[in-house]
Amino acid sequence: MKHLLNALGPALLALTLLLPPGLHAAEPAPAETPRQLPRVVILATGGTGASAANSATYQAARVPVEQLLASVPQLPSLAEVRGEQVFQIASESFANEQLLALGRRVAELAESPEVDGIVITHGTDTLEETAYFLNLVERTEKPIVLVGSMRPGTALSADGALNLYNAVAVAGNPASRGKGVLVTLNDEIHSGRDVSKALNIKTEAFKSPWGPLGMVVEGKSYWFRLPAKRHTLNSEFDIRRIASLPRVDIAYAYGNLDDTAYRAFAGAGARAIVHAGTGNGSVAAPVVPALRALRKEGLQIIRASRADQGGFVLRNAEQPDDQYDWLVAHDLNPQKARILAMVALSKTQDSQELQRIFWEY
């Protein structure tokens, strides 16, 4: 028998090798390590995404955060998500108090080792202002993503659910770290510094004059450029050191302009006035004497451009800014210039320092 087995051994081995793979003795598969999902907190503040209607006439800020999360059942495939209702207001009613309260809560969450990213649902009317404020004052590399929607949640072809899905995907992606505060709508990723609401009736409402940073396609982020200006962890500002924000107002330029608005803002206690000028931040001749007088009284005068999608103000062009001791807003639109002026004035009153800040941020 032993001789028979020795003789048949090579033949049996050859037959074994010819057997289909499924008939071989199965080796135990290595145990798979559970995929660690990122931990994302969604802070809800209100806005169109939290409204219920089927037309352009609706009441914003009606749906609580739990209902928002439940409306996107795919979120658990992206991240471990939890929500907080910070405010429930339409964004046109956002005031400095809301900016500060939201900024402080974001800073608390960013410090937590249990949080990998933060999403903020926000009405689109002032979303760009809040995004830029957070971009200046949050000292973290963790992704902070603002998101809104142009159509209420119950409207035909509502955009809020996909926007929120994309925002969570971006916030949970390690590649989003260190890129500053981001805004995701219409499958695009924008810098919170650059982006503005350029349209009010289409889903592609948000535009950046220098283009988006990237795109979101089927939950995956694709990046094409990086922000060049200082932000977040590289910022000299810190929400934890800002107790209040000074009053800064915007005066809009137009034909037949006089100095009524500027003097009224000064009388109301403004510390700075942003002149939303035509073209290169031009100032009408009848207004120049008033602005020069207000500067001598201590108000900062900031020339910005009302031009959409790329207003760019050159210093000492159109007006002798050095002579008048005025500031220029660089490429910031008037509403973003107001945000930076408030934050900067919380640190310094020196006009040269303020102009440096406008160049760098």
mmCIF file of C-alpha atoms in Angstrom:
data_model
loop_
_atom_site.group_PDB
_atom_site.id
_atom_site.type_symbol
_atom_site.label_atom_id
_atom_site.label_comp_id
_atom_site.label_asym_id
_atom_site.label_seq_id
_atom_site.Cartn_x
_atom_site.Cartn_y
_atom_site.Cartn_z
ATOM 1 C CA MET A 1 0.000 0.000 0.000
ATOM 2 C CA LYS A 2 2.816 2.359 0.880
ATOM 3 C CA HIS A 3 4.467 1.692 -2.462
ATOM 4 C CA LEU A 4 1.148 2.321 -4.236
ATOM 5 C CA LEU A 5 0.714 5.723 -2.532
ATOM 6 C CA ASN A 6 4.277 6.682 -3.389
ATOM 7 C CA ALA A 7 3.626 5.784 -6.995
ATOM 8 C CA LEU A 8 0.308 7.646 -7.202
ATOM 9 C CA GLY A 9 1.504 10.730 -5.266
ATOM 10 C CA PRO A 10 2.755 12.761 -8.278
ATOM 11 C CA ALA A 11 -0.412 11.958 -10.236
ATOM 12 C CA LEU A 12 -2.686 13.001 -7.379
ATOM 13 C CA LEU A 13 -0.772 16.293 -7.009
ATOM 14 C CA ALA A 14 -1.147 17.020 -10.716
ATOM 15 C CA LEU A 15 -4.908 16.364 -10.536
ATOM 16 C CA THR A 16 -5.207 18.698 -7.554
ATOM 17 C CA LEU A 17 -3.551 21.524 -9.454
ATOM 18 C CA LEU A 18 -5.987 21.034 -12.334
ATOM 19 C CA LEU A 19 -9.063 21.360 -10.109
ATOM 20 C CA PRO A 20 -11.102 24.611 -10.339
ATOM 21 C CA PRO A 21 -10.087 27.169 -7.711
ATOM 22 C CA GLY A 22 -13.357 26.807 -5.847
ATOM 23 C CA LEU A 23 -12.621 23.111 -5.118
ATOM 24 C CA HIS A 24 -9.339 23.782 -3.333
ATOM 25 C CA ALA A 25 -9.347 23.945 0.440
ATOM 26 C CA ALA A 26 -10.307 27.566 1.255
ATOM 27 C CA GLU A 27 -7.835 29.580 3.284
ATOM 28 C CA PRO A 28 -9.355 31.882 5.902
ATOM 29 C CA ALA A 29 -9.692 35.437 4.503
ATOM 30 C CA PRO A 30 -7.877 38.122 6.435
ATOM 31 C CA ALA A 31 -10.156 40.100 8.692
ATOM 32 C CA GLU A 32 -11.088 43.470 7.191
ATOM 33 C CA THR A 33 -10.416 46.554 9.288
ATOM 34 C CA PRO A 34 -13.622 48.574 9.613
ATOM 35 C CA ARG A 35 -13.456 51.778 7.578
ATOM 36 C CA GLN A 36 -13.117 54.785 9.885
ATOM 37 C CA LEU A 37 -15.655 57.350 8.781
ATOM 38 C CA PRO A 38 -14.885 61.033 9.349
ATOM 39 C CA ARG A 39 -16.863 62.787 12.070
ATOM 40 C CA VAL A 40 -18.738 65.820 10.771
ATOM 41 C CA VAL A 41 -20.912 68.237 12.730
ATOM 42 C CA ILE A 42 -23.638 70.117 10.869
ATOM 43 C CA LEU A 43 -24.532 73.501 12.337
ATOM 44 C CA ALA A 44 -27.906 74.693 11.096
ATOM 45 C CA THR A 45 -28.744 78.397 10.967
ATOM 46 C CA GLY A 46 -31.811 78.512 8.702
ATOM 47 C CA GLY A 47 -32.201 79.707 5.130
ATOM 48 C CA THR A 48 -33.874 78.404 1.980
ATOM 49 C CA GLY A 49 -32.750 74.834 2.561
ATOM 50 C CA ALA A 50 -34.739 74.926 5.792
ATOM 51 C CA SER A 51 -37.949 76.147 4.140
ATOM 52 C CA ALA A 52 -40.969 74.398 2.746
ATOM 53 C CA ALA A 53 -42.711 75.684 -0.366
ATOM 54 C CA ASN A 54 -42.819 75.015 -4.078
ATOM 55 C CA SER A 55 -42.077 78.399 -5.618
ATOM 56 C CA ALA A 56 -39.811 81.438 -5.359
ATOM 57 C CA THR A 57 -42.154 82.883 -2.715
ATOM 58 C CA TYR A 58 -41.564 81.028 0.534
ATOM 59 C CA GLN A 59 -40.736 81.563 4.187
ATOM 60 C CA ALA A 60 -37.177 80.603 5.046
ATOM 61 C CA ALA A 61 -35.888 78.933 8.212
ATOM 62 C CA ARG A 62 -38.767 76.594 9.049
ATOM 63 C CA VAL A 63 -37.231 73.096 9.009
ATOM 64 C CA PRO A 64 -35.148 71.937 12.026
ATOM 65 C CA VAL A 65 -31.753 70.314 11.612
ATOM 66 C CA GLU A 66 -33.019 66.799 12.406
ATOM 67 C CA GLN A 67 -35.426 66.976 9.486
ATOM 68 C CA LEU A 68 -32.681 68.309 7.214
ATOM 69 C CA LEU A 69 -30.443 65.344 8.042
ATOM 70 C CA ALA A 70 -33.279 62.877 7.591
ATOM 71 C CA SER A 71 -33.948 64.295 4.129
ATOM 72 C CA VAL A 72 -30.528 63.046 2.945
ATOM 73 C CA PRO A 73 -30.395 59.362 4.002
ATOM 74 C CA GLN A 74 -27.102 58.881 2.118
ATOM 75 C CA LEU A 75 -25.145 60.996 4.632
ATOM 76 C CA PRO A 76 -24.180 58.034 6.905
ATOM 77 C CA SER A 77 -22.277 56.522 3.975
ATOM 78 C CA LEU A 78 -20.030 59.594 3.971
ATOM 79 C CA ALA A 79 -19.482 60.378 7.631
ATOM 80 C CA GLU A 80 -20.624 60.025 11.198
ATOM 81 C CA VAL A 81 -22.914 63.038 11.215
ATOM 82 C CA ARG A 82 -24.593 64.904 14.029
ATOM 83 C CA GLY A 83 -26.471 68.178 13.903
ATOM 84 C CA GLU A 84 -26.914 71.260 16.059
ATOM 85 C CA GLN A 85 -29.489 74.010 15.632
ATOM 86 C CA VAL A 86 -27.476 77.190 16.214
ATOM 87 C CA PHE A 87 -30.050 79.647 14.842
ATOM 88 C CA GLN A 88 -33.269 79.403 12.886
ATOM 89 C CA ILE A 89 -33.320 82.697 10.997
ATOM 90 C CA ALA A 90 -33.244 83.902 7.423
ATOM 91 C CA SER A 91 -29.752 85.076 6.554
ATOM 92 C CA GLU A 92 -30.772 88.628 5.624
ATOM 93 C CA SER A 93 -31.430 89.039 9.361
ATOM 94 C CA PHE A 94 -27.915 87.940 10.351
ATOM 95 C CA ALA A 95 -26.294 90.581 12.543
ATOM 96 C CA ASN A 96 -22.866 90.905 14.138
ATOM 97 C CA GLU A 97 -24.168 89.047 17.188
ATOM 98 C CA GLN A 98 -24.893 85.983 15.063
ATOM 99 C CA LEU A 99 -21.489 86.178 13.384
ATOM 100 C CA LEU A 100 -19.729 86.198 16.744
ATOM 101 C CA ALA A 101 -21.870 83.445 18.289
ATOM 102 C CA LEU A 102 -21.456 81.187 15.274
ATOM 103 C CA GLY A 103 -17.722 81.874 15.111
ATOM 104 C CA ARG A 104 -17.246 80.918 18.749
ATOM 105 C CA ARG A 105 -19.186 77.680 18.369
ATOM 106 C CA VAL A 106 -17.170 76.738 15.289
ATOM 107 C CA ALA A 107 -13.947 77.389 17.221
ATOM 108 C CA GLU A 108 -15.106 75.132 20.070
ATOM 109 C CA LEU A 109 -15.911 72.301 17.678
ATOM 110 C CA ALA A 110 -12.673 72.742 15.755
ATOM 111 C CA GLU A 111 -10.711 72.253 18.977
ATOM 112 C CA SER A 112 -12.406 68.912 19.675
ATOM 113 C CA PRO A 113 -10.498 65.743 18.725
ATOM 114 C CA GLU A 114 -13.915 64.161 18.127
ATOM 115 C CA VAL A 115 -14.625 66.472 15.154
ATOM 116 C CA ASP A 116 -12.970 66.126 11.744
ATOM 117 C CA GLY A 117 -15.010 68.660 9.806
ATOM 118 C CA ILE A 118 -17.798 71.202 10.175
ATOM 119 C CA VAL A 119 -20.678 72.012 7.822
ATOM 120 C CA ILE A 120 -22.804 75.132 8.267
ATOM 121 C CA THR A 121 -26.188 75.368 6.563
ATOM 122 C CA HIS A 122 -26.870 79.024 5.817
ATOM 123 C CA GLY A 123 -29.261 81.214 3.873
ATOM 124 C CA THR A 124 -27.700 82.329 0.621
ATOM 125 C CA ASP A 125 -28.362 86.071 0.977
ATOM 126 C CA THR A 126 -25.454 86.693 3.367
ATOM 127 C CA LEU A 127 -23.682 83.341 3.151
ATOM 128 C CA GLU A 128 -20.656 84.965 1.487
ATOM 129 C CA GLU A 129 -20.229 87.410 4.389
ATOM 130 C CA THR A 130 -20.345 84.709 7.045
ATOM 131 C CA ALA A 131 -17.945 82.540 5.039
ATOM 132 C CA TYR A 132 -15.408 85.359 4.755
ATOM 133 C CA PHE A 133 -15.746 86.247 8.443
ATOM 134 C CA LEU A 134 -15.018 82.660 9.474
ATOM 135 C CA ASN A 135 -12.166 82.510 6.973
ATOM 136 C CA LEU A 136 -10.545 85.397 8.852
ATOM 137 C CA VAL A 137 -11.086 84.371 12.482
ATOM 138 C CA GLU A 138 -11.074 80.547 12.763
ATOM 139 C CA ARG A 139 -7.610 79.269 13.707
ATOM 140 C CA THR A 140 -7.835 75.720 12.403
ATOM 141 C CA GLU A 141 -6.863 73.522 9.462
ATOM 142 C CA LYS A 142 -10.022 71.440 9.809
ATOM 143 C CA PRO A 143 -12.473 71.834 6.933
ATOM 144 C CA ILE A 144 -15.259 74.360 7.501
ATOM 145 C CA VAL A 145 -17.836 74.247 4.713
ATOM 146 C CA LEU A 146 -20.825 76.548 4.252
ATOM 147 C CA VAL A 147 -23.742 75.351 2.180
ATOM 148 C CA GLY A 148 -27.110 76.691 1.116
ATOM 149 C CA SER A 149 -29.723 76.123 -1.518
ATOM 150 C CA MET A 150 -31.545 78.219 -4.066
ATOM 151 C CA ARG A 151 -34.792 76.251 -4.014
ATOM 152 C CA PRO A 152 -36.859 75.284 -0.972
ATOM 153 C CA GLY A 153 -36.792 71.652 0.012
ATOM 154 C CA THR A 154 -40.293 70.837 -1.253
ATOM 155 C CA ALA A 155 -39.858 72.540 -4.631
ATOM 156 C CA LEU A 156 -39.600 70.646 -7.902
ATOM 157 C CA SER A 157 -35.912 69.804 -8.507
ATOM 158 C CA ALA A 158 -34.803 71.174 -5.142
ATOM 159 C CA ASP A 159 -31.030 71.533 -4.846
ATOM 160 C CA GLY A 160 -30.591 71.489 -1.072
ATOM 161 C CA ALA A 161 -30.179 67.734 -0.551
ATOM 162 C CA LEU A 162 -27.374 67.324 -3.090
ATOM 163 C CA ASN A 163 -25.673 70.504 -1.883
ATOM 164 C CA LEU A 164 -25.711 69.190 1.688
ATOM 165 C CA TYR A 165 -24.445 65.772 0.568
ATOM 166 C CA ASN A 166 -21.560 67.443 -1.261
ATOM 167 C CA ALA A 167 -20.774 69.689 1.694
ATOM 168 C CA VAL A 168 -20.463 66.698 4.032
ATOM 169 C CA ALA A 169 -18.285 64.917 1.462
ATOM 170 C CA VAL A 170 -15.959 67.926 1.280
ATOM 171 C CA ALA A 171 -15.896 68.484 5.056
ATOM 172 C CA GLY A 172 -15.011 64.847 5.687
ATOM 173 C CA ASN A 173 -12.260 64.736 3.097
ATOM 174 C CA PRO A 174 -8.713 65.109 4.514
ATOM 175 C CA ALA A 175 -7.734 66.819 1.239
ATOM 176 C CA SER A 176 -9.932 69.764 2.284
ATOM 177 C CA ARG A 177 -7.735 70.551 5.278
ATOM 178 C CA GLY A 178 -5.798 73.801 5.238
ATOM 179 C CA LYS A 179 -7.682 75.342 2.318
ATOM 180 C CA GLY A 180 -9.605 77.870 4.388
ATOM 181 C CA VAL A 181 -13.354 78.169 4.759
ATOM 182 C CA LEU A 182 -15.137 76.662 1.755
ATOM 183 C CA VAL A 183 -18.546 77.066 0.115
ATOM 184 C CA THR A 184 -20.198 74.254 -1.859
ATOM 185 C CA LEU A 185 -23.203 74.773 -4.109
ATOM 186 C CA ASN A 186 -24.107 73.537 -7.573
ATOM 187 C CA ASP A 187 -21.343 70.855 -7.450
ATOM 188 C CA GLU A 188 -18.644 73.547 -7.107
ATOM 189 C CA ILE A 189 -16.173 74.229 -4.285
ATOM 190 C CA HIS A 190 -15.435 77.925 -3.749
ATOM 191 C CA SER A 191 -13.183 79.862 -1.417
ATOM 192 C CA GLY A 192 -15.130 81.678 1.284
ATOM 193 C CA ARG A 193 -13.012 84.737 0.524
ATOM 194 C CA ASP A 194 -13.835 85.000 -3.162
ATOM 195 C CA VAL A 195 -17.339 83.690 -3.632
ATOM 196 C CA SER A 196 -20.436 85.878 -3.925
ATOM 197 C CA LYS A 197 -24.077 85.436 -4.754
ATOM 198 C CA ALA A 198 -24.222 86.706 -8.323
ATOM 199 C CA LEU A 199 -27.717 85.468 -9.279
ATOM 200 C CA ASN A 200 -30.883 85.077 -7.272
ATOM 201 C CA ILE A 201 -33.066 82.766 -9.353
ATOM 202 C CA LYS A 202 -30.759 80.001 -10.620
ATOM 203 C CA THR A 203 -29.020 77.125 -8.881
ATOM 204 C CA GLU A 204 -25.646 78.290 -10.264
ATOM 205 C CA ALA A 205 -26.048 81.463 -8.219
ATOM 206 C CA PHE A 206 -22.608 81.578 -6.588
ATOM 207 C CA LYS A 207 -19.581 82.741 -8.535
ATOM 208 C CA SER A 208 -15.958 83.555 -7.783
ATOM 209 C CA PRO A 209 -14.254 86.179 -9.968
ATOM 210 C CA TRP A 210 -11.095 84.046 -10.082
ATOM 211 C CA GLY A 211 -12.948 80.745 -10.476
ATOM 212 C CA PRO A 212 -13.903 77.893 -8.111
ATOM 213 C CA LEU A 213 -11.290 75.897 -6.228
ATOM 214 C CA GLY A 214 -12.716 72.599 -7.372
ATOM 215 C CA MET A 215 -15.704 70.389 -8.084
ATOM 216 C CA VAL A 216 -17.624 67.626 -6.334
ATOM 217 C CA VAL A 217 -18.591 64.697 -8.559
ATOM 218 C CA GLU A 218 -20.503 61.772 -7.060
ATOM 219 C CA GLY A 219 -19.244 62.600 -3.584
ATOM 220 C CA LYS A 220 -15.588 62.947 -4.591
ATOM 221 C CA SER A 221 -13.667 66.231 -4.526
ATOM 222 C CA TYR A 222 -11.474 67.377 -7.405
ATOM 223 C CA TRP A 223 -9.210 70.387 -6.774
ATOM 224 C CA PHE A 224 -7.829 72.807 -9.385
ATOM 225 C CA ARG A 225 -6.367 75.779 -7.478
ATOM 226 C CA LEU A 226 -5.562 76.955 -3.948
ATOM 227 C CA PRO A 227 -6.310 80.222 -2.114
ATOM 228 C CA ALA A 228 -3.416 82.698 -2.200
ATOM 229 C CA LYS A 229 -4.553 85.108 0.523
ATOM 230 C CA ARG A 230 -4.043 84.591 4.265
ATOM 231 C CA HIS A 231 -6.760 82.667 6.067
ATOM 232 C CA THR A 232 -7.670 80.519 9.080
ATOM 233 C CA LEU A 233 -4.540 79.053 10.689
ATOM 234 C CA ASN A 234 -2.315 81.672 9.021
ATOM 235 C CA SER A 235 -4.548 84.568 10.038
ATOM 236 C CA GLU A 236 -3.519 87.114 12.662
ATOM 237 C CA PHE A 237 -7.134 87.281 13.886
ATOM 238 C CA ASP A 238 -8.736 84.926 16.395
ATOM 239 C CA ILE A 239 -12.447 84.702 17.216
ATOM 240 C CA ARG A 240 -11.553 83.942 20.835
ATOM 241 C CA ARG A 241 -10.038 87.428 21.161
ATOM 242 C CA ILE A 242 -12.851 89.385 19.525
ATOM 243 C CA ALA A 243 -15.467 90.502 22.037
ATOM 244 C CA SER A 244 -17.413 92.774 19.706
ATOM 245 C CA LEU A 245 -17.351 94.199 16.196
ATOM 246 C CA PRO A 246 -17.376 97.928 15.423
ATOM 247 C CA ARG A 247 -20.008 99.484 13.212
ATOM 248 C CA VAL A 248 -18.995 99.669 9.546
ATOM 249 C CA ASP A 249 -21.465 100.820 6.896
ATOM 250 C CA ILE A 250 -21.623 100.759 3.103
ATOM 251 C CA ALA A 251 -22.665 103.733 0.977
ATOM 252 C CA TYR A 252 -23.598 102.852 -2.591
ATOM 253 C CA ALA A 253 -22.534 105.186 -5.398
ATOM 254 C CA TYR A 254 -24.796 106.200 -8.277
ATOM 255 C CA GLY A 255 -25.429 109.166 -10.527
ATOM 256 C CA ASN A 256 -26.460 112.404 -8.794
ATOM 257 C CA LEU A 257 -24.812 111.257 -5.534
ATOM 258 C CA ASP A 258 -24.453 113.578 -2.533
ATOM 259 C CA ASP A 259 -23.021 113.161 0.966
ATOM 260 C CA THR A 260 -26.280 112.479 2.843
ATOM 261 C CA ALA A 261 -25.698 108.766 3.480
ATOM 262 C CA TYR A 262 -22.077 109.236 4.557
ATOM 263 C CA ARG A 263 -22.920 111.889 7.135
ATOM 264 C CA ALA A 264 -25.857 109.838 8.401
ATOM 265 C CA PHE A 265 -23.669 106.773 8.918
ATOM 266 C CA ALA A 266 -21.071 108.858 10.725
ATOM 267 C CA GLY A 267 -23.774 110.305 12.960
ATOM 268 C CA ALA A 268 -24.984 106.792 13.784
ATOM 269 C CA GLY A 269 -21.552 105.848 15.118
ATOM 270 C CA ALA A 270 -19.809 104.201 12.182
ATOM 271 C CA ARG A 271 -16.087 103.659 12.636
ATOM 272 C CA ALA A 272 -15.562 103.155 8.915
ATOM 273 C CA ILE A 273 -17.522 103.666 5.729
ATOM 274 C CA VAL A 274 -17.089 101.506 2.654
ATOM 275 C CA HIS A 275 -17.689 103.575 -0.480
ATOM 276 C CA ALA A 276 -19.157 101.181 -3.078
ATOM 277 C CA GLY A 277 -17.963 103.257 -5.979
ATOM 278 C CA THR A 278 -18.431 102.975 -9.696
ATOM 279 C CA GLY A 279 -15.647 101.467 -11.778
ATOM 280 C CA ASN A 280 -12.343 101.722 -9.931
ATOM 281 C CA GLY A 281 -14.043 102.811 -6.724
ATOM 282 C CA SER A 282 -14.562 106.299 -8.151
ATOM 283 C CA VAL A 283 -15.849 109.046 -5.861
ATOM 284 C CA ALA A 284 -18.145 111.739 -7.255
ATOM 285 C CA ALA A 285 -16.726 115.256 -6.877
ATOM 286 C CA PRO A 286 -19.561 116.529 -4.609
ATOM 287 C CA VAL A 287 -18.803 113.739 -2.097
ATOM 288 C CA VAL A 288 -15.032 114.164 -1.828
ATOM 289 C CA PRO A 289 -15.097 117.114 0.656
ATOM 290 C CA ALA A 290 -17.382 115.216 3.038
ATOM 291 C CA LEU A 291 -15.243 112.078 2.959
ATOM 292 C CA ARG A 292 -12.092 114.079 3.586
ATOM 293 C CA ALA A 293 -13.749 115.812 6.544
ATOM 294 C CA LEU A 294 -14.996 112.530 7.995
ATOM 295 C CA ARG A 295 -11.509 111.034 7.739
ATOM 296 C CA LYS A 296 -10.116 113.979 9.700
ATOM 297 C CA GLU A 297 -12.735 113.223 12.346
ATOM 298 C CA GLY A 298 -11.316 109.694 12.688
ATOM 299 C CA LEU A 299 -13.501 107.602 10.366
ATOM 300 C CA GLN A 300 -11.771 105.216 7.999
ATOM 301 C CA ILE A 301 -12.798 105.688 4.366
ATOM 302 C CA ILE A 302 -12.520 102.570 2.202
ATOM 303 C CA ARG A 303 -12.901 102.710 -1.554
ATOM 304 C CA ALA A 304 -14.427 99.550 -3.053
ATOM 305 C CA SER A 305 -16.037 98.857 -6.421
ATOM 306 C CA ARG A 306 -19.675 98.072 -7.023
ATOM 307 C CA ALA A 307 -18.675 96.222 -10.232
ATOM 308 C CA ASP A 308 -19.825 92.601 -10.144
ATOM 309 C CA GLN A 309 -17.435 89.710 -10.663
ATOM 310 C CA GLY A 310 -14.054 91.320 -10.404
ATOM 311 C CA GLY A 311 -14.164 94.911 -9.215
ATOM 312 C CA PHE A 312 -10.525 95.802 -8.582
ATOM 313 C CA VAL A 313 -9.542 99.075 -6.897
ATOM 314 C CA LEU A 314 -6.046 100.435 -7.477
ATOM 315 C CA ARG A 315 -4.553 102.670 -4.830
ATOM 316 C CA ASN A 316 -4.010 106.315 -5.871
ATOM 317 C CA ALA A 317 -5.920 105.778 -9.101
ATOM 318 C CA GLU A 318 -9.033 107.942 -9.478
ATOM 319 C CA GLN A 319 -8.342 109.461 -6.054
ATOM 320 C CA PRO A 320 -5.103 110.435 -4.231
ATOM 321 C CA ASP A 321 -5.517 107.897 -1.434
ATOM 322 C CA ASP A 322 -2.119 108.609 0.112
ATOM 323 C CA GLN A 323 -2.911 112.323 0.327
ATOM 324 C CA TYR A 324 -6.398 111.800 1.766
ATOM 325 C CA ASP A 325 -5.336 108.840 3.988
ATOM 326 C CA TRP A 326 -8.044 106.635 2.512
ATOM 327 C CA LEU A 327 -7.968 102.850 2.110
ATOM 328 C CA VAL A 328 -8.687 100.701 -0.932
ATOM 329 C CA ALA A 329 -10.466 97.360 -0.748
ATOM 330 C CA HIS A 330 -8.270 95.646 -3.374
ATOM 331 C CA ASP A 331 -10.488 93.032 -5.093
ATOM 332 C CA LEU A 332 -12.992 92.630 -2.252
ATOM 333 C CA ASN A 333 -16.573 93.581 -3.021
ATOM 334 C CA PRO A 334 -18.196 96.136 -0.674
ATOM 335 C CA GLN A 335 -19.879 93.577 1.600
ATOM 336 C CA LYS A 336 -16.665 91.607 2.065
ATOM 337 C CA ALA A 337 -14.691 94.830 2.571
ATOM 338 C CA ARG A 338 -17.093 95.637 5.408
ATOM 339 C CA ILE A 339 -16.404 92.258 7.056
ATOM 340 C CA LEU A 340 -12.625 92.693 6.848
ATOM 341 C CA ALA A 341 -12.845 96.290 8.103
ATOM 342 C CA MET A 342 -14.788 95.207 11.195
ATOM 343 C CA VAL A 343 -12.337 92.439 11.999
ATOM 344 C CA ALA A 344 -9.274 94.594 11.320
ATOM 345 C CA LEU A 345 -10.578 97.529 13.372
ATOM 346 C CA SER A 346 -10.903 95.208 16.353
ATOM 347 C CA LYS A 347 -7.096 95.061 16.294
ATOM 348 C CA THR A 348 -5.771 98.385 14.957
ATOM 349 C CA GLN A 349 -6.811 101.920 14.026
ATOM 350 C CA ASP A 350 -3.659 102.714 12.065
ATOM 351 C CA SER A 351 -4.473 103.350 8.407
ATOM 352 C CA GLN A 352 -1.181 101.938 7.114
ATOM 353 C CA GLU A 353 -1.712 98.742 9.073
ATOM 354 C CA LEU A 354 -5.284 98.561 7.832
ATOM 355 C CA GLN A 355 -4.151 98.903 4.229
ATOM 356 C CA ARG A 356 -1.610 96.119 4.758
ATOM 357 C CA ILE A 357 -4.417 93.917 6.007
ATOM 358 C CA PHE A 358 -6.505 94.648 2.920
ATOM 359 C CA TRP A 359 -3.577 93.643 0.693
ATOM 360 C CA GLU A 360 -2.899 90.389 2.581
ATOM 361 C CA TYR A 361 -6.421 89.094 3.216
#
